[in-house]
Each structure stands twice: as structure tokens, then as C-alpha cells.
Coordinates of C-alpha atoms in Angstrom, one line a residue:
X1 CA 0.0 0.0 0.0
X2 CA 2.8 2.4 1.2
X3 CA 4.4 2.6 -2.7
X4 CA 5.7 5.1 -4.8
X5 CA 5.1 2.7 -7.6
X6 CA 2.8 4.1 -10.8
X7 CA 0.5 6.7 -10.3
X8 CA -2.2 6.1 -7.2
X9 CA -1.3 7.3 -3.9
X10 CA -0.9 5.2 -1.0
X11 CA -4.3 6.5 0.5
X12 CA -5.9 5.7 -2.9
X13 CA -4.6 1.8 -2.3
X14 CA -5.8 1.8 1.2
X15 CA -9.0 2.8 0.1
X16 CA -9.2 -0.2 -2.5
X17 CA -7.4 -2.6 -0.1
X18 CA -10.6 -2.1 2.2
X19 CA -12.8 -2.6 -0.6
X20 CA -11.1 -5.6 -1.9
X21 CA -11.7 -7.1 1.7
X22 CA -15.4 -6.0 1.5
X23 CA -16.4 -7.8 -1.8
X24 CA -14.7 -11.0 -0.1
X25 CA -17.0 -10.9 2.9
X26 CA -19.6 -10.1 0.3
X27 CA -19.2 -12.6 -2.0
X28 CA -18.1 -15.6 0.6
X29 CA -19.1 -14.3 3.9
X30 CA -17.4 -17.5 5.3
X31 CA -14.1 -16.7 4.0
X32 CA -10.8 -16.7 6.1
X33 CA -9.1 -13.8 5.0
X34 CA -5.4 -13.3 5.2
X35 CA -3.9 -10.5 4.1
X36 CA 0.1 -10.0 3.5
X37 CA 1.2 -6.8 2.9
X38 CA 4.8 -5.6 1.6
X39 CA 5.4 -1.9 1.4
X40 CA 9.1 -1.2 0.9
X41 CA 8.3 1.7 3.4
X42 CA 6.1 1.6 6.9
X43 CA 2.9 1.9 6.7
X44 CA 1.1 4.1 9.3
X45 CA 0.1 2.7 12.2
X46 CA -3.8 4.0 12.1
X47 CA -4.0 2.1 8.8
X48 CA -2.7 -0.5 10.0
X49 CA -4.9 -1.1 12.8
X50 CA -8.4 -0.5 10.2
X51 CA -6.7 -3.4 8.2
X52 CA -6.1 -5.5 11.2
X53 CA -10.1 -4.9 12.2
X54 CA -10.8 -6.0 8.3
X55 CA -9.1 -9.4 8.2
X56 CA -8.8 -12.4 9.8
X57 CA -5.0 -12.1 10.1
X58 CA -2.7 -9.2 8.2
X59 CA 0.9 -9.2 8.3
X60 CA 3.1 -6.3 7.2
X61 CA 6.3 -7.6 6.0
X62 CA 7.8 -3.9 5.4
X63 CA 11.5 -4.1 4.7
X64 CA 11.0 -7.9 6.2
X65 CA 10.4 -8.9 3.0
X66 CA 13.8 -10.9 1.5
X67 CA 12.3 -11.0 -2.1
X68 CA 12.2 -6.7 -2.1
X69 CA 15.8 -6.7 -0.9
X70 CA 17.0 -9.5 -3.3
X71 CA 15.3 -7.0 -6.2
X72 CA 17.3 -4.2 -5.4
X73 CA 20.7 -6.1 -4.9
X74 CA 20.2 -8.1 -8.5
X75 CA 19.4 -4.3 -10.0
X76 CA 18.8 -3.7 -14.1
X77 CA 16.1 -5.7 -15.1
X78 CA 14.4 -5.8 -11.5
X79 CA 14.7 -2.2 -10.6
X80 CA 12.2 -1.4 -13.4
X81 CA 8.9 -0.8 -12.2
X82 CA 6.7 -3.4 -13.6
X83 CA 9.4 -5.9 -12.3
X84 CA 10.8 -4.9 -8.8
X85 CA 7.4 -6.3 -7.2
X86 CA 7.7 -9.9 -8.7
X87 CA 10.0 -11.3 -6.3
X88 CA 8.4 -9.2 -3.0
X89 CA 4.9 -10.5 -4.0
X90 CA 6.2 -14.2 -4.5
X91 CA 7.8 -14.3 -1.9
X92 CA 4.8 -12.9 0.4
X93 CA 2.2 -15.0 -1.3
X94 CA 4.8 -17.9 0.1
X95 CA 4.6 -17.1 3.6
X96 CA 1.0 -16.4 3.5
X97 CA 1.0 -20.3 2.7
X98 CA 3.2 -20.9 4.9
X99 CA 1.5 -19.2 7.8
X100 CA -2.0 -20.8 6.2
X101 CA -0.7 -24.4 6.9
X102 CA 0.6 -23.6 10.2
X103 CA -3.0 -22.5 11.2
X104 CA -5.0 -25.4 9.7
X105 CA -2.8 -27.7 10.4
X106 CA -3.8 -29.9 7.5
X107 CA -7.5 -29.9 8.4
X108 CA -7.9 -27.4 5.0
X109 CA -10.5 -29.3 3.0
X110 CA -11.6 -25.6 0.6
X111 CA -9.7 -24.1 -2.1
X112 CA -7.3 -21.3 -1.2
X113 CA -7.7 -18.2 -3.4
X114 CA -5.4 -15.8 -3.8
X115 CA -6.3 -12.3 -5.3
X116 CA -3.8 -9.1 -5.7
X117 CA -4.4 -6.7 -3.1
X118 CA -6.5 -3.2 -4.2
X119 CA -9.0 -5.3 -6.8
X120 CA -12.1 -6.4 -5.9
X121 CA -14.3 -9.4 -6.7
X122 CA -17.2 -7.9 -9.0
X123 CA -20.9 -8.9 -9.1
X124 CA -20.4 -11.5 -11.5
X125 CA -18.4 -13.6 -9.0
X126 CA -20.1 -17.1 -7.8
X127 CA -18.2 -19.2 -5.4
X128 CA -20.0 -22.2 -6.1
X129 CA -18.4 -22.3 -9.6
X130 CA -15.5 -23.6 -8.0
X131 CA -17.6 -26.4 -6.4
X132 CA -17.3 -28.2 -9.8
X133 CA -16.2 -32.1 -9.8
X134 CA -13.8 -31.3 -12.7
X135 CA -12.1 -28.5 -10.9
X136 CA -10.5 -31.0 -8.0
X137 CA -6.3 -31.0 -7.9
X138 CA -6.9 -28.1 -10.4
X139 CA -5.5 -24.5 -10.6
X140 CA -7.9 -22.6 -12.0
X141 CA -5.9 -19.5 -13.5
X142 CA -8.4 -17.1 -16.1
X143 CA -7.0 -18.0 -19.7
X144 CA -3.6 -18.1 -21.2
X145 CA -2.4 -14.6 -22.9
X146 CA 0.0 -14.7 -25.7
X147 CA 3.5 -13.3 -24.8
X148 CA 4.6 -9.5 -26.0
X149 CA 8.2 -11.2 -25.4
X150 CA 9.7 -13.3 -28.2
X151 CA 11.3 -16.1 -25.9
X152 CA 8.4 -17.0 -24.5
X153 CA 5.0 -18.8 -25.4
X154 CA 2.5 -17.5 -23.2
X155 CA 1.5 -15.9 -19.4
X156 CA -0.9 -16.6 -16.9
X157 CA -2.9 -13.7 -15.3
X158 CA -2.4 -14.0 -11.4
X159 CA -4.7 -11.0 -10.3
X160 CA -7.0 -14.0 -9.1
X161 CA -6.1 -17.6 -8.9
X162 CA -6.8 -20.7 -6.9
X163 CA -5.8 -24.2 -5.8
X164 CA -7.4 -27.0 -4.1
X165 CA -6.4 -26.9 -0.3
X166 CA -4.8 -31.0 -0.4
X167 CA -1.6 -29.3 -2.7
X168 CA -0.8 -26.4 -0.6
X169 CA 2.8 -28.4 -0.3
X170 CA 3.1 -28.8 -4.0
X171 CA 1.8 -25.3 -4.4
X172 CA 5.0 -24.0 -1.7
X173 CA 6.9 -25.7 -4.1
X174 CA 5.3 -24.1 -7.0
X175 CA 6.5 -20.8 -5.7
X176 CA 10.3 -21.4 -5.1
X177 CA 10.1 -22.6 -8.7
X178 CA 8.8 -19.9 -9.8
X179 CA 10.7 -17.3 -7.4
X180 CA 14.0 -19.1 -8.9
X181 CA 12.6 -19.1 -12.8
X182 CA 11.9 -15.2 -12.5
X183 CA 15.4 -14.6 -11.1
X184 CA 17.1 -17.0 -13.7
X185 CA 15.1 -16.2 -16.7
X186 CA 14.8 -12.6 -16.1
X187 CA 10.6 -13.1 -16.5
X188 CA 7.7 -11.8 -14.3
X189 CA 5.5 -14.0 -12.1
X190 CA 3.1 -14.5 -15.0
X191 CA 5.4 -16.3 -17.3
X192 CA 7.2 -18.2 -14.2
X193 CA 3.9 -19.9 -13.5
X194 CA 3.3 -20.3 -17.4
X195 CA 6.3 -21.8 -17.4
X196 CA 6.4 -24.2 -14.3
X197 CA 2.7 -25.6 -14.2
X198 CA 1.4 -28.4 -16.5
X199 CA -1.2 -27.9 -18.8
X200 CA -2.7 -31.0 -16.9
X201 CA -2.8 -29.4 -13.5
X202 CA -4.4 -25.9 -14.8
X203 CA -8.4 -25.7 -15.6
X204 CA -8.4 -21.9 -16.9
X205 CA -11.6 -19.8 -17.0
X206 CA -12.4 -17.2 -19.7
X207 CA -14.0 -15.1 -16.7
X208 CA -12.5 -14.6 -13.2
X209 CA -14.9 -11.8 -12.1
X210 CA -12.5 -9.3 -10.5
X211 CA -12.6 -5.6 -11.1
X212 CA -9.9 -2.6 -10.1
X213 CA -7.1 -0.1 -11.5
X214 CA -4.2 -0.8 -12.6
X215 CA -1.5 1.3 -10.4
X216 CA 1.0 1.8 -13.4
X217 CA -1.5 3.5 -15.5
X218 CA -4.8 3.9 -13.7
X219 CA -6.7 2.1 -16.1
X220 CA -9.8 0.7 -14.9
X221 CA -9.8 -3.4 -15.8
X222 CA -12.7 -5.6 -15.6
X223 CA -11.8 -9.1 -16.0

């Protein structure tokens, strides 16, 4: 939330972080909601506290966060805006998991959804579409995009994605592979997770139902 990072202010992204909380509780008013958040900078305490009172659990990494550090140490290709998050938001959306099978101590038997922080679920959004049979072991990822870079075939959109609860180990997994991929390959998140997950394990949706703005630009996305 606490960014400097494309063109909406921090109080801008508070404002939307609430509101993504709020369409959870809308939408799946069961929901445990845990929220990771990893500002390179503080943020204040007051806000803090309203985001505490929102979630289930919220942790602020700050300058906790080894995957921020890591991007400014490797420099050139990660200090460029639309790359410096990738490893900071890997890397939090690992200990989230991790802190996720700590609490439930295996007993998980839902699918774990993970959506990026300021958009919001829109009307559209059904839970019980991921009740389906066919959907079990599956990620479920909205479709494939073609690649604007040359070396590589294709990326998966990770503004909302899930996974059945019984492969949160393979899924930990999932993330140092792709941690290590986006490092290695100089890619973003999107194409890691292109690149690391079997067509076999991925069900992907033309739909995923989730609204918001894009903070490099502003645009407003409806997916």
C-alpha cells in the first residue's frame, strides 16, 4: 500500500485494499481472510490497525520482505517498475501459505484463493463455480495470454487464482520454482507460472470476475 510505484497514492490503495476485503465478505461471507502486505516503506500505524479490524490475520512484511531486498541487490532488469514487485509479492504470497498451513494444520478441506491486493471481486463472482467435480487438484488460472516477449509462449494472469487446499505443499513448491525461474530467466511471475505448471494441472476460466485499476496507469480493468 505504502508505494511510490505508478500513479495512485498510498491513501488511494488503502482505500481499494478495504474494498477488496469487503467484496470477499460479500461474496463468501465464510471466508478466512489473510492478508500480506509488503510496502518497501512503513505503513502508518492508524492504517494499520483498520486493516487489522478487516481481516482475519494481516501481516506487514515492510523491509521484512527478502524478495524486495534480493530485487534491489540483483538491479537492471528488477529495478524497473513493472518488475521490482515480482520477487516481493512471490515471496509474500509464500509465507502467507506458509502461515496458512501452520494455522490449519492440515485440516484445510476448501480451495485457497489468492487475489492481488486493491481489486475487488465484482458482481459476477459465484463461489459455487469452483464447487465443480472437474475442478479437483486443479488451478484454476483465467486464460492463457500470448507473450509481448519473443522467448516466451505465453503468461498466466495472477490478479485472481486458486488451488485445491490437499496441494498447498506442492503449491510452496510451485512458488520457489517460480521465485528461482523469475530470477534465472529474467521473467515476471506471470510467465514463471506459465512456465512451471502443466497444462494438466491448470483448468483456466475465460472469466474470473474481479474488477480494479491498474496502479502503473490507472486504467480501470474488468476481468
Amino acid at each position: 500500500m505504502a508505494t511510490n510505484q505508478g500513479v495512485l497514492e498510498p491513501q488511494v490503495r488503502f482505500v481499494q485494499t478495504l474494498r477488496t476485503i469487503q467484496s470477499i465478505r460479500d461474496h463468501v461471507p465464510d471466508a478466512f481472510i489473510l492478508l500480506v502486505d509488503s510496502s518497501p516503506v512503513s505503513v502508518h500505524s492508524d492504517i494499520e490497525n483498520e486493516i487489522c479490524a478487516k481481516a482475519d490475520i494481516a501481516v506487514f512484511l515492510h523491509n521484512l520482505n527478502p524478495g524486495l531486498h534480493l530485487s534491489r541487490e540483483l538491479g537492471g532488469f528488477w529495478k524497473t517498475p513493472d518488475h521490482s514487485k515480482t520477487l516481493s509479492e512471490t515471496y509474500a504470497l509464500f509465507h502467507a501459505l506458509t502461515l496458512v498451513k501452520v494455522i490449519s494444520s492440515g485440516r484445510m478441506n476448501r480451495r485457497i484463493f489468492k487475489i492481488s491486493g486493491r481489486y475487488h471481486l465484482s458482481d459476477n463472482f459465484d463461489i459455487g463455480e469452483y464447487d465443480r467435480i472437474e475442478l479437483l487438484g486443479k488451478y484454476v488460472f483465467k486464460r492463457r495470454r500470448l507473450s509481448w516477449l519473443a522467448s516466451e509462449a505465453g503468461y498466466l494472469d495472477t490478479r485472481l487464482w486458486s488451488f485445491c487446499s490437499t496441494a498447498i505443499d506442492e503449491t510452496l513448491s510451485l512458488l520457489v520454482s517460480v521465485f528461482v525461474c523469475s530470477i534465472e530467466a529474467s521473467v515476471d511471475a506471470e510467465h514463471a507460472y506459465f512456465r512451471k505448471l502443466l497444462d494438466s494441472r491448470v483448468h483456466e476460466v475465460a472469466t474470473i470476475h474481479v474488477a480494479g485499476q491498474i496502479a502503473s496507469t490507472g486504467e480501470e480493468l474488468l476481468e
